[in-house]
PDB file of C-alpha atoms and ligand atoms in Angstrom:
ATOM      1  CA  MET A   3       0.000   0.000   0.000  1.00 94.00           C
ATOM      2  CA  PRO A   4       1.152   3.602  -0.482  1.00 97.00           C
ATOM      3  CA  ILE A   5       2.876   5.583   2.275  1.00 97.00           C
ATOM      4  CA  LYS A   6       1.276   8.866   3.321  1.00 96.00           C
ATOM      5  CA  ILE A   7       3.558  11.889   3.387  1.00 96.00           C
ATOM      6  CA  ASN A   8       2.946  15.310   4.820  1.00 95.00           C
ATOM      7  CA  VAL A   9       3.778  17.746   2.019  1.00 97.00           C
ATOM      8  CA  PRO A  10       3.202  21.491   2.529  1.00 97.00           C
ATOM      9  CA  PHE A  11       1.360  23.097  -0.373  1.00 96.00           C
ATOM     10  CA  SER A  12       4.434  25.135  -1.317  1.00 97.00           C
ATOM     11  CA  GLN A  13       6.464  21.924  -1.840  1.00 98.00           C
ATOM     12  CA  LYS A  14       3.910  19.979  -3.851  1.00 96.00           C
ATOM     13  CA  ASP A  15       5.699  20.373  -7.185  1.00 97.00           C
ATOM     14  CA  GLU A  16       8.903  19.003  -5.726  1.00 97.00           C
ATOM     15  CA  ALA A  17       7.065  16.015  -4.237  1.00 98.00           C
ATOM     16  CA  LYS A  18       5.374  15.323  -7.552  1.00 97.00           C
ATOM     17  CA  GLN A  19       8.673  15.516  -9.390  1.00 98.00           C
ATOM     18  CA  LYS A  20      10.118  12.870  -7.057  1.00 97.00           C
ATOM     19  CA  GLY A  21       7.213  10.558  -7.855  1.00 98.00           C
ATOM     20  CA  ALA A  22       4.676  11.307  -5.135  1.00 98.00           C
ATOM     21  CA  ILE A  23       0.999  10.974  -6.059  1.00 97.00           C
ATOM     22  CA  TRP A  24      -1.916  13.102  -4.837  1.00 97.00           C
ATOM     23  CA  ILE A  25      -4.887  11.077  -3.558  1.00 97.00           C
ATOM     24  CA  ASN A  26      -7.753  13.482  -3.922  1.00 96.00           C
ATOM     25  CA  ASP A  27     -10.449  11.855  -1.766  1.00 95.00           C
ATOM     26  CA  ALA A  28      -7.978  11.223   1.062  1.00 94.00           C
ATOM     27  CA  LYS A  29      -6.459  14.714   0.639  1.00 95.00           C
ATOM     28  CA  THR A  30      -2.912  13.421   0.960  1.00 96.00           C
ATOM     29  CA  TRP A  31       0.264  12.898  -1.004  1.00 97.00           C
ATOM     30  CA  VAL A  32       1.590   9.349  -1.039  1.00 98.00           C
ATOM     31  CA  ILE A  33       4.682   7.420  -2.079  1.00 98.00           C
ATOM     32  CA  PRO A  34       3.437   4.678  -4.433  1.00 97.00           C
ATOM     33  CA  ASP A  35       4.469   1.046  -3.910  1.00 95.00           C
ATOM     34  CA  SER A  36       6.543   1.118  -7.075  1.00 96.00           C
ATOM     35  CA  ILE A  37       9.137   3.298  -5.304  1.00 97.00           C
ATOM     36  CA  GLU A  38      11.483   1.216  -3.087  1.00 95.00           C
ATOM     37  CA  ASN A  39      13.897   3.926  -1.936  1.00 95.00           C
ATOM     38  CA  ILE A  40      11.880   6.382   0.140  1.00 96.00           C
ATOM     39  CA  ASP A  41      14.851   8.510   1.237  1.00 95.00           C
ATOM     40  CA  PRO A  42      14.056  11.274  -1.288  1.00 96.00           C
ATOM     41  CA  PHE A  43      10.797  11.807   0.664  1.00 97.00           C
ATOM     42  CA  ASP A  44      12.437  11.880   4.095  1.00 94.00           C
ATOM     43  CA  ARG A  45      11.579  15.502   4.865  1.00 95.00           C
ATOM     44  CA  TRP A  46       7.866  14.674   4.537  1.00 96.00           C
ATOM     45  CA  LEU A  47       7.990  11.487   6.601  1.00 94.00           C
ATOM     46  CA  PRO A  48       7.651  11.349  10.400  1.00 88.00           C
ATOM     47  CA  GLY A  49      10.958  11.495  12.312  1.00 80.00           C
ATOM     48  CA  ASP A  50      12.189   8.198  13.735  1.00 82.00           C
ATOM     49  CA  GLY A  51      10.454   4.877  14.007  1.00 90.00           C
ATOM     50  CA  PHE A  52       8.952   2.471  11.529  1.00 95.00           C
ATOM     51  CA  ILE A  53       6.655   2.435   8.533  1.00 96.00           C
ATOM     52  CA  VAL A  54       4.768  -0.839   8.347  1.00 97.00           C
ATOM     53  CA  LYS A  55       4.020  -2.199   4.882  1.00 96.00           C
ATOM     54  CA  PHE A  56       0.963  -4.340   4.091  1.00 95.00           C
ATOM     55  CA  PRO A  57      -0.137  -6.778   5.515  1.00 92.00           C
ATOM     56  CA  TYR A  58      -0.935  -5.001   8.781  1.00 94.00           C
ATOM     57  CA  LEU A  59      -0.899  -7.782  11.331  1.00 90.00           C
ATOM     58  CA  ILE A  60      -2.217  -8.037  14.809  1.00 90.00           C
ATOM     59  CA  CYS A  61      -1.390 -11.086  16.904  1.00 85.00           C
ATOM     60  CA  LYS A  62      -3.556 -12.216  19.758  1.00 86.00           C
ATOM     61  CA  SER A  63      -2.824 -14.184  22.850  1.00 84.00           C
ATOM     62  CA  SER A  64      -3.835 -14.280  26.486  1.00 85.00           C
ATOM     63  CA  ARG A  65      -2.251 -14.530  29.905  1.00 84.00           C
ATOM     64  CA  LYS A  66      -3.321 -14.945  33.473  1.00 85.00           C
ATOM     65  CA  CYS A  67      -3.628 -11.497  35.077  1.00 88.00           C
ATOM     66  CA  TRP A  68      -0.994 -11.203  37.806  1.00 84.00           C
ATOM     67  CA  LYS A  69      -3.493  -9.415  40.057  1.00 88.00           C
ATOM     68  CA  CYS A  70      -6.965 -10.968  39.656  1.00 94.00           C
ATOM     69  CA  GLN A  71      -5.724 -14.292  38.213  1.00 93.00           C
ATOM     70  CA  LYS A  72      -8.277 -14.283  35.393  1.00 95.00           C
ATOM     71  CA  GLU A  73      -7.278 -15.183  31.841  1.00 93.00           C
ATOM     72  CA  THR A  74      -7.170 -11.886  29.954  1.00 91.00           C
ATOM     73  CA  PRO A  75      -6.548 -11.165  26.234  1.00 91.00           C
ATOM     74  CA  LEU A  76      -3.401  -9.567  24.806  1.00 88.00           C
ATOM     75  CA  ILE A  77      -2.598  -8.054  21.449  1.00 89.00           C
ATOM     76  CA  ALA A  78       0.573  -6.963  19.683  1.00 88.00           C
ATOM     77  CA  LEU A  79       1.057  -5.196  16.372  1.00 91.00           C
ATOM     78  CA  ALA A  80       3.262  -7.103  13.976  1.00 88.00           C
ATOM     79  CA  ALA A  81       4.816  -6.780  10.551  1.00 89.00           C
ATOM     80  CA  ARG A  82       6.381  -8.898   7.862  1.00 87.00           C
ATOM     81  CA  THR A  83       7.845  -5.960   5.950  1.00 92.00           C
ATOM     82  CA  TYR A  84       8.668  -2.495   7.221  1.00 94.00           C
ATOM     83  CA  TYR A  85      10.907   0.508   6.763  1.00 95.00           C
ATOM     84  CA  THR A  86      13.146   1.631   9.600  1.00 92.00           C
ATOM     85  CA  CYS A  87      15.698   4.382  10.084  1.00 85.00           C
ATOM     86  CA  ASP A  88      16.979   2.838  13.333  1.00 70.00           C
ATOM     87  CA  LEU A  89      19.411   0.465  11.671  1.00 67.00           C
ATOM     88  CA  ALA A  90      22.667   1.220   9.958  1.00 61.00           C
ATOM     89  CA  SER A  91      23.336  -1.947   7.989  1.00 66.00           C
ATOM     90  CA  ASP A  92      23.291  -0.004   4.740  1.00 67.00           C
ATOM     91  CA  ILE A  93      25.014   3.324   5.273  1.00 72.00           C
ATOM     92  CA  ASN A  94      23.812   4.618   1.938  1.00 79.00           C
ATOM     93  CA  LEU A  95      20.186   4.578   2.980  1.00 84.00           C
ATOM     94  CA  LYS A  96      18.414   6.277   5.867  1.00 88.00           C
ATOM     95  CA  TRP A  97      15.132   4.355   5.504  1.00 93.00           C
ATOM     96  CA  GLN A  98      15.854   0.679   5.020  1.00 92.00           C
ATOM     97  CA  LYS A  99      13.287  -1.866   3.951  1.00 92.00           C
ATOM     98  CA  ILE A 100      13.372  -4.964   6.134  1.00 90.00           C
ATOM     99  CA  LYS A 101      11.590  -8.169   5.183  1.00 88.00           C
ATOM    100  CA  TYR A 102      11.638 -10.136   8.397  1.00 83.00           C
ATOM    101  CA  PRO A 103       8.900 -10.924  10.941  1.00 82.00           C
ATOM    102  CA  ALA A 104       8.773  -8.555  13.879  1.00 83.00           C
ATOM    103  CA  PHE A 105       6.393  -7.211  16.480  1.00 83.00           C
ATOM    104  CA  PHE A 106       6.281  -3.897  18.259  1.00 87.00           C
ATOM    105  CA  VAL A 107       6.511  -3.086  21.972  1.00 83.00           C
ATOM    106  CA  SER A 108       6.823   0.118  24.004  1.00 82.00           C
ATOM    107  CA  ILE A 109       4.808   1.950  21.391  1.00 89.00           C
ATOM    108  CA  ARG A 110       4.824   5.704  22.007  1.00 89.00           C
ATOM    109  CA  HIS A 111       3.073   6.832  18.891  1.00 92.00           C
ATOM    110  CA  MET A 112       1.143   5.301  16.042  1.00 94.00           C
ATOM    111  CA  ASP A 113      -0.902   6.560  13.122  1.00 94.00           C
ATOM    112  CA  PRO A 114      -4.192   7.892  14.597  1.00 94.00           C
ATOM    113  CA  VAL A 115      -6.128   5.931  11.956  1.00 94.00           C
ATOM    114  CA  LEU A 116      -4.738   2.764  13.489  1.00 96.00           C
ATOM    115  CA  SER A 117      -5.056   3.738  17.157  1.00 96.00           C
ATOM    116  CA  GLN A 118      -8.717   4.590  16.581  1.00 96.00           C
ATOM    117  CA  ILE A 119      -9.366   1.057  15.340  1.00 96.00           C
ATOM    118  CA  LEU A 120      -7.512  -0.485  18.277  1.00 96.00           C
ATOM    119  CA  ILE A 121      -9.375   1.625  20.844  1.00 95.00           C
ATOM    120  CA  GLU A 122     -12.707   0.476  19.445  1.00 96.00           C
ATOM    121  CA  LYS A 123     -11.880  -3.200  18.928  1.00 96.00           C
ATOM    122  CA  TYR A 124      -9.500  -3.869  21.820  1.00 96.00           C
ATOM    123  CA  PRO A 125     -10.398  -1.543  24.707  1.00 96.00           C
ATOM    124  CA  PHE A 126      -8.009  -3.384  27.065  1.00 95.00           C
ATOM    125  CA  TYR A 127      -5.127  -2.096  24.932  1.00 94.00           C
ATOM    126  CA  GLN A 128      -4.467   1.360  26.312  1.00 92.00           C
ATOM    127  CA  GLU A 129      -2.114   4.310  26.316  1.00 91.00           C
ATOM    128  CA  VAL A 130      -0.760   4.883  29.832  1.00 87.00           C
ATOM    129  CA  PRO A 131       2.187   6.854  31.287  1.00 84.00           C
ATOM    130  CA  ALA A 132       5.347   4.724  31.692  1.00 74.00           C
ATOM    131  CA  LYS A 133       6.374   4.341  35.330  1.00 72.00           C
ATOM    132  CA  LYS A 134       9.833   5.887  35.138  1.00 75.00           C
ATOM    133  CA  THR A 135       9.536   8.413  32.362  1.00 79.00           C
ATOM    134  CA  GLY A 136       5.858   9.352  32.281  1.00 81.00           C
ATOM    135  CA  ILE A 137       5.887   8.957  28.511  1.00 84.00           C
ATOM    136  CA  LEU A 138       2.566   7.661  27.205  1.00 88.00           C
ATOM    137  CA  THR A 139       3.016   4.069  26.068  1.00 87.00           C
ATOM    138  CA  TRP A 140       0.592   1.487  24.653  1.00 90.00           C
ATOM    139  CA  VAL A 141       0.143  -1.526  26.932  1.00 88.00           C
ATOM    140  CA  ASN A 142      -2.152  -4.464  27.520  1.00 90.00           C
ATOM    141  CA  THR A 143      -4.324  -4.105  30.620  1.00 90.00           C
ATOM    142  CA  CYS A 144      -6.483  -6.748  32.276  1.00 91.00           C
ATOM    143  CA  GLN A 145      -9.978  -6.620  30.785  1.00 95.00           C
ATOM    144  CA  TYR A 146     -11.457  -7.490  34.202  1.00 97.00           C
ATOM    145  CA  CYS A 147      -9.520  -5.426  36.752  1.00 95.00           C
ATOM    146  CA  ARG A 148      -7.782  -2.950  34.356  1.00 92.00           C
ATOM    147  CA  THR A 149      -4.344  -3.627  35.858  1.00 88.00           C
ATOM    148  CA  ILE A 150      -1.379  -3.122  33.519  1.00 86.00           C
ATOM    149  CA  GLN A 151       0.124  -6.451  32.534  1.00 83.00           C
ATOM    150  CA  GLY A 152       3.891  -6.462  33.022  1.00 72.00           C
ATOM    151  CA  ASP A 153       6.670  -8.423  31.384  1.00 64.00           C
ATOM    152  CA  ASP A 154       7.633 -10.903  34.081  1.00 48.00           C
ATOM    153  CA  TYR A 155      11.119 -11.643  32.970  1.00 46.00           C
ATOM    154  CA  ASN A 156      12.458  -8.106  33.056  1.00 44.00           C
ATOM    155  CA  ILE A 157      10.509  -6.567  35.898  1.00 44.00           C
ATOM    156  CA  ASN A 158      13.731  -5.264  37.520  1.00 44.00           C
ATOM    157  CA  ASN A 159      14.937  -3.501  34.422  1.00 46.00           C
ATOM    158  CA  PRO A 160      13.388  -0.017  34.341  1.00 41.00           C
ATOM    159  CA  GLY A 161      14.479   0.663  30.772  1.00 42.00           C
ATOM    160  CA  SER A 162      12.881  -2.441  29.363  1.00 46.00           C
ATOM    161  CA  PRO A 163       9.583  -2.729  27.542  1.00 47.00           C
ATOM    162  CA  PHE A 164       6.464  -3.330  29.539  1.00 52.00           C
ATOM    163  CA  GLY A 165       2.905  -4.031  28.711  1.00 64.00           C
ATOM    164  CA  GLY A 166       2.328  -7.753  28.928  1.00 70.00           C
ATOM    165  CA  TYR A 167       3.829  -8.685  25.585  1.00 71.00           C
ATOM    166  CA  LEU A 168       6.249 -11.276  26.859  1.00 67.00           C
ATOM    167  CA  ASN A 169       6.735 -13.952  29.470  1.00 64.00           C
ATOM    168  CA  GLU A 170       9.879 -15.613  30.850  1.00 61.00           C
ATOM    169  CA  LYS A 171      10.302 -17.755  27.780  1.00 63.00           C
ATOM    170  CA  LYS A 172       9.343 -14.928  25.431  1.00 63.00           C
ATOM    171  CA  THR A 173       6.748 -17.162  23.859  1.00 64.00           C
ATOM    172  CA  LEU A 174       3.481 -15.404  24.608  1.00 69.00           C
ATOM    173  CA  PHE A 175       2.601 -14.883  20.970  1.00 71.00           C
ATOM    174  CA  ARG A 176       4.135 -18.095  19.708  1.00 64.00           C
ATOM    175  CA  GLY A 177       1.847 -20.012  17.377  1.00 60.00           C
ATOM    176  CA  LYS A 178      -1.110 -17.839  18.307  1.00 64.00           C
ATOM    177  CA  ASN A 179      -3.850 -16.156  16.357  1.00 77.00           C
ATOM    178  CA  MET A 180      -2.977 -13.546  13.829  1.00 82.00           C
ATOM    179  CA  GLN A 181      -5.317 -11.266  11.900  1.00 87.00           C
ATOM    180  CA  GLU A 182      -5.028  -8.511   9.354  1.00 91.00           C
ATOM    181  CA  ILE A 183      -6.150  -4.965  10.022  1.00 94.00           C
ATOM    182  CA  GLN A 184      -7.794  -3.221   7.086  1.00 94.00           C
ATOM    183  CA  LEU A 185      -6.085   0.081   6.328  1.00 96.00           C
ATOM    184  CA  ARG A 186      -5.832   2.111   3.185  1.00 96.00           C
ATOM    185  CA  PHE A 187      -2.244   3.285   3.661  1.00 97.00           C
ATOM    186  CA  ASP A 188       0.908   1.977   5.306  1.00 97.00           C
ATOM    187  CA  TYR A 189       1.101   3.084   8.895  1.00 97.00           C
ATOM    188  CA  TYR A 190       3.733   4.888  10.951  1.00 96.00           C
ATOM    189  CA  ILE A 191       4.678   3.600  14.390  1.00 95.00           C
ATOM    190  CA  ASP A 192       7.262   4.687  16.966  1.00 93.00           C
ATOM    191  CA  GLY A 193       8.379   2.193  19.575  1.00 88.00           C
ATOM    192  CA  MET A 194      10.681  -0.772  19.942  1.00 84.00           C
ATOM    193  CA  LEU A 195      10.833  -3.836  17.813  1.00 83.00           C
ATOM    194  CA  PHE A 196      11.342  -7.501  18.529  1.00 77.00           C
ATOM    195  CA  GLU A 197      12.629  -9.288  15.518  1.00 69.00           C
ATOM    196  CA  GLY A 198      12.177 -12.752  14.301  1.00 55.00           C
ATOM    197  CA  ASP A 199      11.315 -16.192  15.454  1.00 52.00           C
ATOM    198  CA  TYR A 200      13.405 -16.283  18.601  1.00 46.00           C
ATOM    199  CA  TYR A 201      10.711 -14.198  20.242  1.00 47.00           C
ATOM    200  CA  TRP A 202       7.828 -15.195  18.125  1.00 49.00           C
ATOM    201  CA  ASP A 203       7.157 -17.750  15.458  1.00 48.00           C
ATOM    202  CA  GLY A 204       3.561 -16.781  14.868  1.00 47.00           C
ATOM    203  CA  PHE A 205       4.290 -16.731  11.155  1.00 49.00           C
ATOM    204  CA  SER A 206       4.589 -20.500  11.068  1.00 46.00           C
ATOM    205  CA  GLU A 207       1.674 -22.763  11.798  1.00 35.00           C
ATOM    206  CA  ALA A 208       3.090 -25.041  14.413  1.00 31.00           C
ATOM    207  CA  GLU A 209       4.691 -24.373  17.746  1.00 31.00           C
TER     208      GLU A 209
HETATM  209 ZN1   ZN B  22      -7.042  -8.650  36.373  1.00 73.19          ZN
END
């Protein structure tokens, strides 16, 4: 799917010259899928973070709430293909396209189109201030008692992700349900990323 970019009116000719396309009914400029290198559009992209390419995956699991002991649902956003500017494996590119399964934790910001869908469909998934920093972060809460679900294995590490995504064996999403979210454009997300099948092999059928 195309990537939305935020082009001021005064720069529209430049964006068009680089290959951007105006989507009239959505009132936005986009980078079409045919363009692999998105660096020329960097000034119109959000700062750091990730741009998730289709399919837009959500994986589902559940865990026993540490407080009320009831089995409560969990979700995590996941990707098969995404752009990132957090890696430096190719020094010639700022935004690198990665084709490798990953899911996102410690999410601080996501495209409002996406967060609106999550708020409606998964009300236990909420934006709350992080304990140490106060920065709003998306976490799984218990759907019964509303308690934030922590990551057991790293509870003593204040800099680590939290939000109920993982357990001691880092297998909470392993082999679990995965669905696609319907979106018109690729979405932007800022957070941390867990890569690959060490943490999660939800892309394969069997556990
Ligand atoms: Zn609970």
